Short mmCIF file of C-alpha atoms in Angstrom, two decimals:
data_model
loop_
_atom_site.label_atom_id
_atom_site.label_comp_id
_atom_site.label_asym_id
_atom_site.label_seq_id
_atom_site.Cartn_x
_atom_site.Cartn_y
_atom_site.Cartn_z
CA MET A 1 15.58 -8.28 -1.02
CA LYS A 2 16.45 -8.61 2.67
CA TYR A 3 18.50 -5.98 4.49
CA ILE A 4 19.72 -5.73 8.07
CA ILE A 5 20.30 -2.18 9.30
CA LEU A 6 22.23 -1.73 12.53
CA GLY A 7 21.73 1.63 14.19
CA LEU A 8 18.55 3.70 14.03
CA GLY A 9 19.72 7.28 14.26
CA HIS A 10 18.53 9.78 11.65
CA PHE A 11 20.37 8.05 8.80
CA GLY A 12 19.58 4.46 9.76
CA LYS A 13 15.93 5.23 10.49
CA SER A 14 15.44 7.03 7.19
CA LEU A 15 17.16 4.26 5.23
CA ALA A 16 15.14 1.50 6.93
CA VAL A 17 11.80 3.25 6.39
CA HIS A 18 12.53 4.02 2.73
CA LEU A 19 13.65 0.46 1.97
CA THR A 20 10.51 -0.90 3.64
CA GLU A 21 8.34 1.46 1.59
CA LEU A 22 10.08 0.20 -1.55
CA GLY A 23 8.93 -3.33 -0.72
CA HIS A 24 12.12 -4.80 0.74
CA GLU A 25 12.29 -6.89 3.89
CA VAL A 26 14.16 -4.88 6.50
CA ILE A 27 15.38 -5.94 9.93
CA ALA A 28 16.28 -2.78 11.84
CA VAL A 29 18.36 -3.08 15.00
CA ASP A 30 19.11 -0.59 17.79
CA LYS A 31 19.94 -0.86 21.48
CA ASN A 32 17.47 1.92 22.37
CA LEU A 33 14.11 0.27 23.12
CA THR A 34 12.21 3.56 22.82
CA ILE A 35 13.41 4.08 19.24
CA VAL A 36 12.68 0.46 18.34
CA GLU A 37 9.12 0.75 19.67
CA GLN A 38 8.53 4.03 17.83
CA LEU A 39 9.48 2.49 14.48
CA LYS A 40 7.91 -0.97 14.73
CA ASP A 41 4.93 0.00 12.54
CA LYS A 42 7.07 1.65 9.86
CA ILE A 43 9.72 -1.04 9.30
CA THR A 44 9.27 -4.73 8.49
CA TYR A 45 10.96 -5.92 11.69
CA THR A 46 12.58 -4.02 14.55
CA VAL A 47 14.86 -5.58 17.15
CA CYS A 48 16.29 -4.15 20.37
CA MET A 49 19.85 -5.40 20.64
CA ASP A 50 23.42 -4.39 21.47
CA THR A 51 25.11 -4.73 18.07
CA THR A 52 28.53 -5.21 19.69
CA ASP A 53 27.32 -8.36 21.50
CA ARG A 54 28.45 -11.33 19.42
CA GLU A 55 25.90 -13.75 20.89
CA ALA A 56 23.04 -11.34 20.21
CA VAL A 57 24.15 -10.52 16.67
CA THR A 58 24.50 -14.20 15.73
CA SER A 59 20.76 -14.58 16.38
CA LEU A 60 20.08 -12.39 13.33
CA PRO A 61 19.57 -14.09 9.91
CA LEU A 62 22.95 -12.85 8.66
CA SER A 63 23.47 -15.64 6.12
CA ASP A 64 20.12 -14.89 4.49
CA CYS A 65 20.48 -11.13 4.12
CA ASP A 66 21.53 -9.43 0.89
CA ALA A 67 23.45 -6.77 2.80
CA ALA A 68 24.09 -5.59 6.34
CA ILE A 69 24.37 -1.82 6.70
CA VAL A 70 26.11 -0.40 9.76
CA ALA A 71 24.35 2.95 10.20
CA ILE A 72 25.77 3.85 13.63
CA GLY A 73 27.15 7.39 13.48
CA GLU A 74 27.90 9.12 16.77
CA ASP A 75 29.57 6.19 18.54
CA GLU A 76 32.52 5.41 16.25
CA GLY A 77 33.74 2.68 18.58
CA ALA A 78 30.43 0.82 18.46
CA SER A 79 30.28 1.31 14.70
CA LEU A 80 33.73 -0.24 14.17
CA LEU A 81 33.11 -3.08 16.64
CA THR A 82 29.82 -3.91 14.93
CA THR A 83 31.48 -3.87 11.51
CA ALA A 84 34.33 -6.08 12.73
CA LEU A 85 31.85 -8.52 14.22
CA LEU A 86 29.93 -8.78 10.93
CA LYS A 87 33.24 -9.37 9.14
CA GLN A 88 34.14 -12.18 11.57
CA LEU A 89 30.72 -13.75 10.98
CA ASN A 90 31.36 -13.78 7.21
CA VAL A 91 28.44 -11.59 6.20
CA LYS A 92 28.65 -11.54 2.40
CA ARG A 93 28.03 -7.81 1.91
CA ILE A 94 28.77 -5.18 4.54
CA ILE A 95 28.22 -1.46 4.00
CA GLY A 96 29.83 0.72 6.64
CA ARG A 97 29.06 4.27 7.69
CA VAL A 98 31.99 6.66 7.89
CA VAL A 99 32.06 9.89 9.90
CA SER A 100 35.82 10.57 9.80
CA ASP A 101 38.84 9.93 7.59
CA LEU A 102 40.37 7.78 10.34
CA GLN A 103 37.29 5.57 10.45
CA LYS A 104 37.42 5.25 6.67
CA THR A 105 41.06 4.12 6.89
CA VAL A 106 40.19 1.52 9.53
CA LEU A 107 37.33 0.15 7.40
CA GLN A 108 39.64 -0.13 4.41
CA ALA A 109 42.17 -1.99 6.56
CA MET A 110 39.34 -4.37 7.48
CA GLN A 111 38.70 -4.80 3.73
CA ILE A 112 35.28 -3.14 3.94
CA GLU A 113 35.23 -1.46 0.53
CA GLU A 114 31.63 -0.23 0.60
CA HIS A 115 30.95 2.72 2.85
CA VAL A 116 28.82 5.85 2.94
CA MET A 117 29.49 9.31 4.36
CA PRO A 118 25.94 10.77 4.57
CA GLU A 119 26.96 14.12 6.06
CA GLU A 120 29.80 14.71 3.57
CA GLU A 121 27.70 13.60 0.60
CA ALA A 122 24.81 15.85 1.67
CA ALA A 123 27.23 18.78 2.10
CA GLU A 124 28.70 18.21 -1.37
CA ARG A 125 25.25 18.13 -2.96
CA LEU A 126 24.19 21.33 -1.16
CA ALA A 127 27.44 23.06 -2.13
CA MET A 128 26.79 22.16 -5.76
CA ARG A 129 23.29 23.65 -5.63
CA LEU A 130 24.54 26.82 -3.94
CA ASP A 131 27.36 27.14 -6.47
CA ASN A 132 24.92 27.23 -9.39
CA VAL A 133 21.22 28.07 -9.05
CA ASP A 134 20.37 25.99 -12.14
CA ILE A 135 21.56 22.75 -10.52
CA VAL A 136 18.67 21.08 -8.71
CA ASP A 137 20.48 17.99 -7.42
CA SER A 138 23.65 16.00 -8.03
CA PHE A 139 25.75 13.07 -6.94
CA LYS A 140 29.15 11.68 -7.83
CA VAL A 141 29.36 8.40 -9.71
CA SER A 142 33.15 8.39 -9.42
CA ASP A 143 35.94 10.92 -8.90
CA ARG A 144 35.59 11.85 -12.57
CA TYR A 145 31.89 11.54 -13.41
CA SER A 146 28.70 12.97 -11.92
CA ILE A 147 24.97 12.80 -12.49
CA ILE A 148 23.39 16.25 -12.37
CA GLU A 149 19.75 17.30 -12.41
CA THR A 150 19.39 20.78 -13.93
CA ARG A 151 16.75 22.97 -15.50
CA VAL A 152 16.39 22.86 -19.29
CA PRO A 153 18.28 25.91 -20.60
CA SER A 154 15.86 28.33 -22.28
CA LYS A 155 17.93 28.16 -25.48
CA TYR A 156 16.89 24.53 -26.01
CA ILE A 157 13.20 24.69 -25.06
CA GLY A 158 11.09 23.20 -27.86
CA MET A 159 13.99 21.30 -29.42
CA THR A 160 14.41 17.55 -29.63
CA LEU A 161 17.59 16.05 -28.21
CA ARG A 162 18.70 15.40 -31.77
CA GLU A 163 18.39 19.12 -32.55
CA ALA A 164 20.01 20.22 -29.30
CA ASP A 165 22.94 17.82 -29.94
CA LEU A 166 24.18 18.14 -26.37
CA THR A 167 26.30 14.99 -26.49
CA ASN A 168 28.47 16.24 -29.35
CA ARG A 169 28.55 19.84 -28.16
CA TYR A 170 29.34 19.22 -24.50
CA LYS A 171 30.39 15.54 -24.21
CA ILE A 172 27.48 14.74 -21.90
CA ILE A 173 24.67 12.18 -22.00
CA VAL A 174 21.03 13.04 -21.29
CA LEU A 175 19.69 10.09 -19.28
CA THR A 176 16.10 11.28 -18.94
CA THR A 177 13.89 14.33 -18.55
CA VAL A 178 11.83 14.97 -15.42
CA LYS A 179 8.51 16.77 -15.24
CA SER A 180 7.30 18.59 -12.12
CA PHE A 181 3.63 18.75 -11.26
CA GLU A 182 1.34 19.42 -8.32
CA GLN A 183 -0.81 16.68 -6.83
CA GLN A 184 -3.48 17.02 -4.17
CA VAL A 185 -2.89 14.69 -1.23
CA LYS A 186 -5.21 14.83 1.79
CA GLY A 187 -6.32 18.33 0.84
CA LYS A 188 -2.78 19.65 0.37
CA LEU A 189 -0.98 20.45 -2.88
CA ILE A 190 2.24 18.44 -3.00
CA GLN A 191 5.01 19.06 -5.54
CA ARG A 192 5.86 15.84 -7.38
CA LYS A 193 8.51 14.88 -9.94
CA GLU A 194 8.27 12.10 -12.49
CA ALA A 195 10.90 10.84 -14.94
CA SER A 196 9.68 10.40 -18.51
CA GLY A 197 11.69 7.23 -19.22
CA ILE A 198 14.97 6.78 -21.06
CA ALA A 199 15.65 9.82 -23.23
CA GLY A 200 15.79 9.29 -26.99
CA SER A 201 16.79 11.44 -29.94
CA GLU A 202 13.16 12.56 -30.45
CA THR A 203 12.59 13.52 -26.80
CA VAL A 204 11.33 17.11 -26.78
CA LEU A 205 12.72 19.53 -24.21
CA GLU A 206 9.81 21.45 -22.72
CA GLU A 207 9.67 24.51 -20.51
CA GLY A 208 9.81 23.54 -16.85
CA ASP A 209 11.48 20.18 -17.56
CA LEU A 210 14.57 19.04 -15.71
CA LEU A 211 17.45 17.30 -17.47
CA VAL A 212 19.27 14.42 -15.81
CA LEU A 213 22.80 14.54 -17.22
CA PHE A 214 25.76 12.19 -16.99
CA GLY A 215 29.28 13.39 -17.65
CA GLU A 216 32.28 15.21 -16.26
CA LEU A 217 31.29 18.08 -13.99
CA ALA A 218 33.38 20.57 -15.97
CA ASP A 219 31.52 19.68 -19.19
CA ILE A 220 28.11 19.93 -17.52
CA LYS A 221 29.03 23.35 -16.12
CA LYS A 222 30.00 24.48 -19.64
CA LEU A 223 26.49 23.66 -20.83
CA ILE A 224 24.89 25.61 -18.00
CA GLN A 225 27.23 28.61 -18.22
CA LYS A 226 27.23 28.98 -22.03
CA VAL A 227 23.48 29.40 -22.21
CA GLU A 228 23.05 31.85 -19.35
#
C-alpha cells in the first residue's frame, strides 16, 4: 500500500520508518531539509516541502495514495492548514493528528473522522500498566471494549482454554497467546515476543505465556484480580 506522511517529528518519523519496514511504499514529507536527509535511507521516499503550500502539495501523488497521514504535532496551525488542504484536494482517506480537544473539534467540523492522539494514547496505556502490574500492554477498541495483553494467571497454567473456560466465567475472548524468548542478534541477547496464532479450545496455557484478551475492561480486571 502507498502512504503519504506529512510531518517528520518523533511520531511521523517512527510511523514512516515502521511502515517502510513492513513493506509499504511511503512518501514522507517535511519542511526541514536536515531531517529529510537524515531519513532518506530509512524511508521509501523523502521530500522536503512546505505542507501548507498548495502548489507544492499538489505535486504529490495524492490520488494514488491509500491514505495521507498528517503527523505534524507542535505547530497546530500548520497541522490544520495541511489537513484542510488535503480535504480541498479530495484525498480519499485523511488521518489527522490531534494534540488538543480544540483541534479535535476543528477536525470533526472539517469532517475528518479519523485521527490519532499519540501522547494521550501512550499515557492511557502506561496508566493501565501502572494500575495493574499484570497488564503488559493495552489499547482501546472503542469506549466500551479493550484489547489487553496480560500474564497467564498461575491458577490456569497447564490448562487448555476449554478447561479454563474464561469466556463463560468472565465474558472475555482469548484472541491468542504470546510466547517470550531471547534471541541473539549481533552478539546481544534481545527479548522477542511471538504470537502462537488464533487461540482454540485446545490451546494450552503455559508458564510465562501472555494472554491477549478482548472484552470490557471491567471484566478483564475481574479475571486478573480474582486469581491474585
